[in-house]
mmCIF file of C-alpha atoms in Angstrom:
data_model
loop_
_atom_site.group_PDB
_atom_site.id
_atom_site.type_symbol
_atom_site.label_atom_id
_atom_site.label_comp_id
_atom_site.label_asym_id
_atom_site.label_seq_id
_atom_site.Cartn_x
_atom_site.Cartn_y
_atom_site.Cartn_z
ATOM 1 C CA MET U 26 0.000 0.000 0.000
ATOM 2 C CA ALA U 27 2.839 2.416 0.797
ATOM 3 C CA ARG U 28 4.353 1.712 -2.627
ATOM 4 C CA ARG U 29 1.018 2.410 -4.309
ATOM 5 C CA ILE U 30 0.582 5.680 -2.414
ATOM 6 C CA ALA U 31 4.102 6.839 -3.245
ATOM 7 C CA ALA U 32 3.717 5.845 -6.882
ATOM 8 C CA GLY U 33 0.399 7.673 -7.093
ATOM 9 C CA ALA U 34 2.020 10.768 -5.612
ATOM 10 C CA ALA U 35 4.974 10.621 -8.014
ATOM 11 C CA TYR U 36 2.996 9.941 -11.189
ATOM 12 C CA GLY U 37 -0.132 11.934 -10.520
ATOM 13 C CA GLY U 38 -2.393 9.063 -9.496
ATOM 14 C CA GLY U 39 -5.729 9.710 -7.872
ATOM 15 C CA SER U 40 -6.850 9.035 -4.344
ATOM 16 C CA ILE U 41 -6.256 5.578 -2.935
ATOM 17 C CA GLY U 42 -9.027 4.582 -0.560
ATOM 18 C CA LEU U 43 -7.919 3.080 2.731
ATOM 19 C CA LEU U 44 -11.324 2.404 4.293
ATOM 20 C CA GLY U 45 -13.986 -0.070 3.230
ATOM 21 C CA ALA U 46 -17.510 1.255 2.786
ATOM 22 C CA ALA U 47 -18.911 -1.129 5.399
ATOM 23 C CA ALA U 48 -16.703 0.406 8.091
ATOM 24 C CA VAL U 49 -17.611 4.027 7.435
ATOM 25 C CA GLY U 50 -20.721 4.190 9.619
ATOM 26 C CA VAL U 51 -19.063 2.626 12.652
ATOM 27 C CA LEU U 52 -15.949 4.749 12.264
ATOM 28 C CA LEU U 53 -17.907 8.003 11.962
ATOM 29 C CA ALA U 54 -19.672 7.198 15.221
ATOM 30 C CA GLU U 55 -16.339 6.491 16.894
ATOM 31 C CA VAL U 56 -14.911 9.760 15.528
ATOM 32 C CA GLN U 57 -17.753 11.759 17.089
ATOM 33 C CA LEU U 58 -17.189 10.015 20.422
ATOM 34 C CA ALA U 59 -13.450 10.722 20.314
ATOM 35 C CA LYS U 60 -14.048 14.390 19.498
ATOM 36 C CA ARG U 61 -15.927 14.773 22.779
ATOM 37 C CA HIS U 62 -12.744 13.916 24.662
ATOM 38 C CA VAL U 63 -9.810 14.971 22.498
ATOM 39 C CA GLY U 64 -9.076 18.634 22.997
ATOM 40 C CA SER U 65 -11.260 18.879 26.101
ATOM 41 C CA GLY U 66 -8.334 20.343 28.024
ATOM 42 C CA ILE U 67 -6.822 23.794 27.568
ATOM 43 C CA THR U 68 -4.136 23.864 24.904
ATOM 44 C CA PRO U 69 -1.820 26.876 25.169
ATOM 45 C CA VAL U 70 -0.683 28.751 22.087
ATOM 46 C CA PRO U 71 2.740 27.445 21.011
ATOM 47 C CA PRO U 72 5.497 29.642 22.481
ATOM 48 C CA ASN U 73 7.833 31.432 20.086
ATOM 49 C CA ALA U 74 11.166 29.606 20.271
ATOM 50 C CA ASP U 75 12.907 31.370 17.375
ATOM 51 C CA GLY U 76 16.350 32.721 18.160
ATOM 52 C CA ARG U 77 19.983 31.783 18.679
ATOM 53 C CA TYR U 78 20.991 28.845 20.816
ATOM 54 C CA GLY U 79 24.441 27.948 22.113
ATOM 55 C CA VAL U 80 25.736 31.502 22.296
ATOM 56 C CA ALA U 81 28.497 30.241 24.593
ATOM 57 C CA PHE U 82 30.073 28.660 21.493
ATOM 58 C CA THR U 83 30.293 31.912 19.563
ATOM 59 C CA GLY U 84 33.524 31.984 17.555
ATOM 60 C CA PRO U 85 34.833 32.376 14.034
ATOM 61 C CA ALA U 86 32.461 29.738 12.619
ATOM 62 C CA GLU U 87 29.114 30.935 11.304
ATOM 63 C CA PRO U 88 26.054 29.750 13.252
ATOM 64 C CA LEU U 89 24.229 26.753 11.891
ATOM 65 C CA ARG U 90 20.763 27.578 10.558
ATOM 66 C CA LEU U 91 17.955 25.183 11.522
ATOM 67 C CA GLY U 92 14.474 25.408 10.013
ATOM 68 C CA LEU U 93 11.391 23.660 11.380
ATOM 69 C CA LEU U 94 8.264 23.041 9.326
ATOM 70 C CA GLY U 95 5.049 21.141 9.859
ATOM 71 C CA ASP U 96 2.005 21.079 12.112
ATOM 72 C CA SER U 97 1.230 21.621 15.799
ATOM 73 C CA THR U 98 3.774 19.030 16.948
ATOM 74 C CA ALA U 99 6.543 20.874 15.106
ATOM 75 C CA ALA U 100 5.287 24.177 16.522
ATOM 76 C CA GLY U 101 5.266 22.771 20.063
ATOM 77 C CA GLN U 102 1.579 23.158 20.848
ATOM 78 C CA GLY U 103 0.713 21.804 24.277
ATOM 79 C CA VAL U 104 3.592 23.330 26.292
ATOM 80 C CA ARG U 105 4.007 26.825 27.694
ATOM 81 C CA ARG U 106 7.765 27.376 27.688
ATOM 82 C CA ALA U 107 9.883 27.891 24.574
ATOM 83 C CA GLY U 108 12.580 25.611 25.972
ATOM 84 C CA GLN U 109 10.122 22.702 25.986
ATOM 85 C CA THR U 110 9.316 22.837 22.255
ATOM 86 C CA PRO U 111 10.942 20.360 19.858
ATOM 87 C CA GLY U 112 12.618 23.192 17.938
ATOM 88 C CA ALA U 113 14.328 24.525 21.039
ATOM 89 C CA LEU U 114 15.347 21.033 22.162
ATOM 90 C CA LEU U 115 16.807 20.210 18.747
ATOM 91 C CA ALA U 116 18.618 23.553 18.460
ATOM 92 C CA SER U 117 20.100 23.229 21.952
ATOM 93 C CA GLY U 118 21.214 19.653 21.325
ATOM 94 C CA LEU U 119 22.658 20.522 17.923
ATOM 95 C CA ALA U 120 24.612 23.417 19.421
ATOM 96 C CA ALA U 121 26.003 21.166 22.156
ATOM 97 C CA VAL U 122 27.155 18.505 19.683
ATOM 98 C CA SER U 123 28.535 20.888 17.034
ATOM 99 C CA GLU U 124 29.921 23.416 19.550
ATOM 100 C CA ARG U 125 28.554 26.152 17.329
ATOM 101 C CA PRO U 126 25.649 28.560 17.786
ATOM 102 C CA VAL U 127 22.411 27.502 16.109
ATOM 103 C CA ASP U 128 19.855 29.934 14.686
ATOM 104 C CA LEU U 129 16.355 28.461 14.821
ATOM 105 C CA ARG U 130 13.471 29.580 12.634
ATOM 106 C CA ASN U 131 10.189 27.736 13.104
ATOM 107 C CA VAL U 132 7.488 28.312 10.461
ATOM 108 C CA ALA U 133 5.283 25.368 11.518
ATOM 109 C CA GLN U 134 1.571 26.096 11.810
ATOM 110 C CA PRO U 135 -0.811 24.359 14.252
ATOM 111 C CA GLY U 136 -3.510 22.570 12.309
ATOM 112 C CA ALA U 137 -1.441 22.506 9.121
ATOM 113 C CA ARG U 138 -1.728 19.717 6.613
ATOM 114 C CA SER U 139 0.835 18.788 4.005
ATOM 115 C CA ASP U 140 -0.618 21.205 1.462
ATOM 116 C CA ASP U 141 0.561 24.069 3.714
ATOM 117 C CA LEU U 142 4.202 23.038 3.272
ATOM 118 C CA GLU U 143 4.475 25.029 0.026
ATOM 119 C CA ARG U 144 3.793 28.244 1.961
ATOM 120 C CA GLN U 145 6.132 27.293 4.784
ATOM 121 C CA VAL U 146 8.995 26.415 2.425
ATOM 122 C CA SER U 147 8.537 29.754 0.642
ATOM 123 C CA LEU U 148 8.872 31.562 3.973
ATOM 124 C CA LEU U 149 12.119 29.770 4.778
ATOM 125 C CA LEU U 150 13.607 30.347 1.324
ATOM 126 C CA ALA U 151 12.463 33.959 0.917
ATOM 127 C CA ASP U 152 15.957 35.255 1.744
ATOM 128 C CA PRO U 153 18.569 33.312 -0.268
ATOM 129 C CA SER U 154 21.350 34.580 2.009
ATOM 130 C CA HIS U 155 19.761 32.810 4.991
ATOM 131 C CA THR U 156 18.917 29.423 3.513
ATOM 132 C CA PRO U 157 18.790 26.840 6.336
ATOM 133 C CA ASP U 158 21.630 24.356 6.601
ATOM 134 C CA VAL U 159 19.152 21.696 7.692
ATOM 135 C CA CYS U 160 15.375 21.490 7.975
ATOM 136 C CA VAL U 161 13.159 19.224 10.060
ATOM 137 C CA ILE U 162 9.621 18.506 8.842
ATOM 138 C CA MET U 163 6.994 16.987 11.164
ATOM 139 C CA ILE U 164 3.697 16.503 9.334
ATOM 140 C CA GLY U 165 0.949 13.993 8.668
ATOM 141 C CA ALA U 166 -1.380 13.710 11.660
ATOM 142 C CA ASN U 167 -3.848 16.312 10.370
ATOM 143 C CA ASP U 168 -3.773 14.712 6.927
ATOM 144 C CA VAL U 169 -5.156 11.542 8.513
ATOM 145 C CA THR U 170 -7.717 13.208 10.779
ATOM 146 C CA HIS U 171 -8.981 15.442 7.932
ATOM 147 C CA ARG U 172 -9.004 12.537 5.449
ATOM 148 C CA MET U 173 -6.672 14.159 2.937
ATOM 149 C CA PRO U 174 -5.986 11.726 0.086
ATOM 150 C CA ALA U 175 -2.748 9.940 0.858
ATOM 151 C CA THR U 176 -1.356 10.491 -2.621
ATOM 152 C CA GLN U 177 -1.924 14.232 -2.325
ATOM 153 C CA SER U 178 -0.336 14.280 1.136
ATOM 154 C CA VAL U 179 2.824 12.512 -0.045
ATOM 155 C CA ARG U 180 2.996 14.603 -3.222
ATOM 156 C CA CYS U 181 2.995 17.832 -1.174
ATOM 157 C CA LEU U 182 5.687 16.499 1.158
ATOM 158 C CA THR U 183 7.995 15.290 -1.603
ATOM 159 C CA THR U 184 7.661 18.629 -3.400
ATOM 160 C CA ALA U 185 8.695 20.424 -0.206
ATOM 161 C CA VAL U 186 11.677 18.104 0.302
ATOM 162 C CA ARG U 187 12.760 18.607 -3.313
ATOM 163 C CA ARG U 188 12.573 22.417 -3.037
ATOM 164 C CA LEU U 189 14.627 22.456 0.146
ATOM 165 C CA ARG U 190 17.230 20.044 -1.236
ATOM 166 C CA THR U 191 17.505 22.087 -4.442
ATOM 167 C CA ALA U 192 18.142 25.178 -2.322
ATOM 168 C CA GLY U 193 21.035 23.375 -0.605
ATOM 169 C CA ALA U 194 19.406 22.405 2.709
ATOM 170 C CA GLU U 195 19.611 18.952 4.243
ATOM 171 C CA VAL U 196 16.190 17.551 5.173
ATOM 172 C CA VAL U 197 15.080 15.229 7.979
ATOM 173 C CA VAL U 198 11.398 14.213 8.012
ATOM 174 C CA GLY U 199 9.681 13.030 11.163
ATOM 175 C CA THR U 200 7.001 10.813 9.659
ATOM 176 C CA CYS U 201 3.341 10.644 10.648
ATOM 177 C CA PRO U 202 2.960 9.510 14.277
ATOM 178 C CA ASP U 203 0.898 6.496 15.292
ATOM 179 C CA LEU U 204 -2.559 7.982 15.863
ATOM 180 C CA GLY U 205 -3.904 4.667 17.116
ATOM 181 C CA THR U 206 -2.615 5.394 20.609
ATOM 182 C CA ILE U 207 -4.506 8.606 21.368
ATOM 183 C CA GLU U 208 -6.097 7.825 24.713
ATOM 184 C CA PRO U 209 -9.776 8.726 23.987
ATOM 185 C CA VAL U 210 -9.847 6.753 20.706
ATOM 186 C CA TYR U 211 -11.598 3.374 20.947
ATOM 187 C CA GLN U 212 -11.845 0.290 18.759
ATOM 188 C CA PRO U 213 -12.298 -0.128 15.835
ATOM 189 C CA LEU U 214 -11.243 3.466 15.149
ATOM 190 C CA ARG U 215 -8.035 2.913 17.121
ATOM 191 C CA TRP U 216 -7.023 -0.005 14.885
ATOM 192 C CA MET U 217 -7.908 1.889 11.709
ATOM 193 C CA ALA U 218 -6.097 5.048 12.824
ATOM 194 C CA ARG U 219 -2.968 3.022 13.518
ATOM 195 C CA ARG U 220 -3.145 1.276 10.167
ATOM 196 C CA VAL U 221 -3.731 4.429 8.124
ATOM 197 C CA SER U 222 -1.103 6.503 9.932
ATOM 198 C CA ARG U 223 1.528 3.783 9.539
ATOM 199 C CA GLN U 224 0.747 3.423 5.842
ATOM 200 C CA LEU U 225 1.123 7.177 5.407
ATOM 201 C CA ALA U 226 4.390 7.170 7.368
ATOM 202 C CA ALA U 227 5.807 4.461 5.122
ATOM 203 C CA ALA U 228 4.730 6.305 1.971
ATOM 204 C CA GLN U 229 6.258 9.524 3.334
ATOM 205 C CA THR U 230 9.530 7.666 3.801
ATOM 206 C CA ILE U 231 9.567 6.356 0.248
ATOM 207 C CA GLY U 232 8.860 9.790 -1.237
ATOM 208 C CA SER U 233 11.299 11.688 0.998
ATOM 209 C CA VAL U 234 14.208 9.284 0.507
ATOM 210 C CA GLU U 235 13.735 9.412 -3.257
ATOM 211 C CA GLN U 236 14.172 13.206 -3.068
ATOM 212 C CA GLY U 237 17.388 12.997 -1.061
ATOM 213 C CA GLY U 238 15.983 13.426 2.428
ATOM 214 C CA ARG U 239 16.203 11.191 5.486
ATOM 215 C CA THR U 240 13.323 10.076 7.645
ATOM 216 C CA VAL U 241 12.859 9.109 11.278
ATOM 217 C CA SER U 242 9.808 7.188 12.422
ATOM 218 C CA LEU U 243 7.939 9.118 15.127
ATOM 219 C CA GLY U 244 5.789 6.265 16.337
ATOM 220 C CA ASP U 245 7.055 6.989 19.864
ATOM 221 C CA LEU U 246 5.477 10.423 19.636
ATOM 222 C CA LEU U 247 2.073 8.780 19.969
ATOM 223 C CA GLY U 248 3.271 5.194 20.116
ATOM 224 C CA PRO U 249 3.832 2.390 22.622
ATOM 225 C CA GLU U 250 5.713 4.567 25.104
ATOM 226 C CA PHE U 251 2.855 7.091 25.112
ATOM 227 C CA GLU U 252 0.267 4.345 25.319
ATOM 228 C CA ALA U 253 1.955 2.973 28.431
ATOM 229 C CA ASN U 254 2.335 6.399 30.069
ATOM 230 C CA PRO U 255 -0.525 8.567 28.749
ATOM 231 C CA ARG U 256 -0.751 10.795 31.822
ATOM 232 C CA GLU U 257 2.958 11.564 31.727
ATOM 233 C CA LEU U 258 3.529 11.860 27.993
ATOM 234 C CA PHE U 259 0.334 13.524 26.770
ATOM 235 C CA GLY U 260 -0.503 17.182 27.257
ATOM 236 C CA PRO U 261 -3.609 18.597 29.013
ATOM 237 C CA ASP U 262 -5.804 18.160 25.906
ATOM 238 C CA ASN U 263 -5.036 14.395 25.717
ATOM 239 C CA TYR U 264 -3.788 14.850 22.156
ATOM 240 C CA HIS U 265 -0.665 16.994 21.970
ATOM 241 C CA PRO U 266 2.493 15.800 23.739
ATOM 242 C CA SER U 267 3.612 17.200 27.054
ATOM 243 C CA ALA U 268 7.133 18.529 27.666
ATOM 244 C CA GLU U 269 8.340 14.980 28.346
ATOM 245 C CA GLY U 270 6.678 13.775 25.168
ATOM 246 C CA TYR U 271 8.322 16.422 23.013
ATOM 247 C CA ALA U 272 11.691 15.600 24.553
ATOM 248 C CA THR U 273 11.171 11.946 23.603
ATOM 249 C CA ALA U 274 10.402 12.902 20.004
ATOM 250 C CA ALA U 275 13.276 15.389 19.774
ATOM 251 C CA MET U 276 15.776 12.849 21.020
ATOM 252 C CA ALA U 277 14.615 10.430 18.337
ATOM 253 C CA LEU U 278 15.327 13.060 15.673
ATOM 254 C CA LEU U 279 18.570 14.521 17.012
ATOM 255 C CA PRO U 280 20.934 11.630 16.100
ATOM 256 C CA THR U 281 19.878 11.801 12.448
ATOM 257 C CA LEU U 282 20.035 15.600 12.480
ATOM 258 C CA CYS U 283 23.654 15.433 13.638
ATOM 259 C CA ALA U 284 24.544 12.680 11.170
ATOM 260 C CA VAL U 285 23.170 14.529 8.156
ATOM 261 C CA LEU U 286 25.359 17.530 9.026
ATOM 262 C CA GLY U 287 28.475 15.366 9.327
ATOM 263 C CA LEU U 288 28.987 16.085 13.004
ATOM 264 C CA TRP U 289 30.436 12.596 13.365
ATOM 265 C CA PRO U 290 31.787 10.265 10.693
ATOM 266 C CA GLU U 291 29.264 8.193 8.786
ATOM 267 C CA THR U 292 29.932 4.532 8.191
ATOM 268 C CA ASP U 293 28.430 2.033 5.797
ATOM 269 C CA ARG U 294 29.019 -0.746 8.314
ATOM 270 C CA LEU U 295 25.695 -1.994 9.626
ATOM 271 C CA ASP U 296 25.240 -3.301 13.154
ATOM 272 C CA GLY U 297 23.251 -6.522 13.042
ATOM 273 C CA ALA U 298 22.820 -6.471 16.809
ATOM 274 C CA ARG U 299 20.766 -3.283 16.369
ATOM 275 C CA ARG U 300 18.787 -4.790 13.492
ATOM 276 C CA GLU U 301 20.351 -2.457 10.952
ATOM 277 C CA ASP U 302 20.148 -3.548 7.341
ATOM 278 C CA MET U 303 20.172 -2.506 3.693
ATOM 279 C CA LEU U 304 16.741 -3.169 2.202
ATOM 280 C CA PRO U 305 14.628 -2.121 -0.767
ATOM 281 C CA VAL U 306 13.313 1.319 0.095
ATOM 282 C CA ALA U 307 9.665 0.198 0.327
ATOM 283 C CA LYS U 308 10.519 -2.635 2.720
ATOM 284 C CA ALA U 309 12.734 -0.343 4.809
ATOM 285 C CA ALA U 310 9.903 2.214 4.955
ATOM 286 C CA SER U 311 7.390 -0.389 6.100
ATOM 287 C CA GLN U 312 9.706 -1.725 8.783
ATOM 288 C CA ALA U 313 10.538 1.796 10.025
ATOM 289 C CA ALA U 314 6.845 2.661 10.328
ATOM 290 C CA ARG U 315 6.439 -0.232 12.774
ATOM 291 C CA GLU U 316 9.374 0.726 14.980
ATOM 292 C CA ALA U 317 9.751 4.258 16.290
ATOM 293 C CA GLY U 318 13.095 6.010 16.168
ATOM 294 C CA THR U 319 14.190 4.145 13.036
ATOM 295 C CA GLU U 320 16.142 6.140 10.461
ATOM 296 C CA VAL U 321 15.876 5.480 6.734
ATOM 297 C CA THR U 322 18.386 7.046 4.355
ATOM 298 C CA GLY U 323 18.935 6.438 0.666
ATOM 299 C CA ALA U 324 21.783 4.262 -0.541
ATOM 300 C CA ARG U 325 22.165 2.817 -4.031
ATOM 301 C CA ALA U 326 18.747 2.949 -5.691
ATOM 302 C CA PRO U 327 16.434 1.199 -5.064
ATOM 303 C CA TRP U 328 18.096 0.347 -1.730
ATOM 304 C CA ALA U 329 17.983 2.206 1.563
ATOM 305 C CA LEU U 330 19.825 1.953 4.866
ATOM 306 C CA LEU U 331 17.779 1.124 7.953
ATOM 307 C CA LYS U 332 19.531 2.414 11.090
ATOM 308 C CA HIS U 333 18.907 2.556 14.825
ATOM 309 C CA ARG U 334 21.311 5.163 16.156
ATOM 310 C CA ARG U 335 22.549 4.977 19.732
ATOM 311 C CA ARG U 336 21.929 7.715 22.262
ATOM 312 C CA ARG U 337 23.750 8.396 25.523
ATOM 313 C CA ARG U 338 23.217 10.687 28.480
ATOM 314 C CA LEU U 339 25.557 13.673 28.734
ATOM 315 C CA PRO U 340 26.071 15.708 31.910
ATOM 316 C CA ALA U 341 24.493 19.130 32.144
ATOM 317 C CA THR U 342 27.939 20.756 31.855
ATOM 318 C CA THR U 343 28.035 19.829 28.158
ATOM 319 C CA GLU U 344 24.983 21.994 27.492
ATOM 320 C CA PRO U 345 25.228 25.665 26.443
ATOM 321 C CA GLN U 346 25.328 27.833 29.497
ATOM 322 C CA GLN U 347 24.042 31.070 27.985
ATOM 323 C CA PRO U 348 20.460 31.343 26.734
ATOM 324 C CA PRO U 349 19.657 33.583 23.749
ATOM 325 C CA LYS U 350 18.509 36.480 25.968
ATOM 326 C CA THR U 351 22.126 37.125 26.967
ATOM 327 C CA GLU U 352 23.016 38.233 23.429
ATOM 328 C CA PRO U 353 23.976 41.928 23.251
ATOM 329 C CA ALA U 354 20.815 43.959 23.201
ATOM 330 C CA THR U 355 19.805 47.418 24.372
ATOM 331 C CA PRO U 356 16.459 49.208 24.616
ATOM 332 C CA SER U 357 17.322 50.843 21.309
ATOM 333 C CA GLU U 358 17.384 47.405 19.690
ATOM 334 C CA PRO U 359 13.795 46.190 20.057
ATOM 335 C CA HIS U 360 14.330 43.413 17.551
ATOM 336 C CA ALA U 361 16.482 41.490 20.041
ATOM 337 C CA GLU U 362 13.824 41.264 22.745
ATOM 338 C CA PRO U 363 10.869 39.404 21.176
ATOM 339 C CA ARG U 364 12.973 36.291 20.638
ATOM 340 C CA GLN U 365 12.255 34.972 24.117
ATOM 341 C CA GLU U 366 10.383 35.983 27.211
ATOM 342 C CA PRO U 367 12.650 36.339 30.287
ATOM 343 C CA ARG U 368 11.153 33.209 31.843
ATOM 344 C CA GLU U 369 11.814 31.015 28.812
ATOM 345 C CA GLU U 370 15.087 29.181 28.461
ATOM 346 C CA PRO U 371 15.487 27.679 24.964
ATOM 347 C CA SER U 372 18.926 26.336 25.827
ATOM 348 C CA GLY U 373 17.262 23.878 28.237
ATOM 349 C CA GLU U 374 19.020 25.054 31.443
ATOM 350 C CA SER U 375 17.548 23.937 34.701
ATOM 351 C CA HIS U 376 14.988 26.528 35.806
ATOM 352 C CA GLY U 377 12.204 24.205 36.780
ATOM 353 C CA GLU U 378 11.948 22.481 33.401
ATOM 354 C CA PRO U 379 11.491 18.715 33.464
ATOM 355 C CA HIS U 380 14.649 18.085 31.444
ATOM 356 C CA GLY U 381 16.917 20.718 32.864
ATOM 357 C CA GLU U 382 19.231 18.380 34.777
ATOM 358 C CA SER U 383 20.409 16.206 31.938
ATOM 359 C CA ARG U 384 19.658 15.498 28.320
ATOM 360 C CA ASN U 385 19.858 12.420 26.122
ATOM 361 C CA LEU U 386 22.211 13.320 23.306
ATOM 362 C CA PRO U 387 23.228 10.973 20.531
ATOM 363 C CA ALA U 388 26.364 8.986 20.034
ATOM 364 C CA ASN U 389 27.050 7.107 16.834
#
């Protein structure tokens, strides 16, 4: 099915139906029941996390430029502090590993579907002198919940990846999360949501890898770990992740983000103990969709590398010590202030944040 979706997206095929007609009535009833519970809590507006991270590493090297695109999960909806958003976590981790400042620009839009990526990419590429070095795209959940045709969804994503790669940016795609583990969703809608979201994630992988991007399965974002700990890893609306949930997702993406920038040497040697392999891209995509945190990167067509990168815990002293608000700024420079509120700490220092004491950072 993922191959058919990707082929339809690439060659202009029409919609591929994923639901049988007999199931529609039952599923619509389940959807209405779920809507009574999902979003019943108060969801704060995503905090603005744009700015410079790792200012303690300021030196002769130019700052790395990180762009974030996608939907509410990329924007960080569900948390109140900028330092708890995935963009801030990724920028802080990237600065710590590279020992260079990182400029973050997040153009993600809550509620966005894949057809909004064209607008978001245009925003990021509007100034050719500030093209991002690397972009992270997190999209797909709203495509499923709003029943966007899968071929259209993948076509929009692959077009965005191609535009960014043509502009010179590396691209890492966090594929559609497993929507079958949202707590208020019941059977059979839970089973169908899991099936459809995994099929879309696999098709996203095929399309993105073919355009030169890398993908990371985000099943853990709403996957088994969230299912086992819903009160800890879901936000107050029972749908968007909490601070701990976003940290889990960001740490799944960070190893690939560092690898694509060459922050440690790549190797073609595959570790069988970690179930790494070289597979046809469609098979690698399907396997990655079933196991969260799995990276898929293109090799020799039509093959792809399936990797499970290691992570290790680093002490807090390895983190940047200066948040962006310590950059030189005076009252006559109003543009320096809106980056962060005084209470927000994008660098992830310990000021009451759940992950202030230590951070999982990757090791190859």
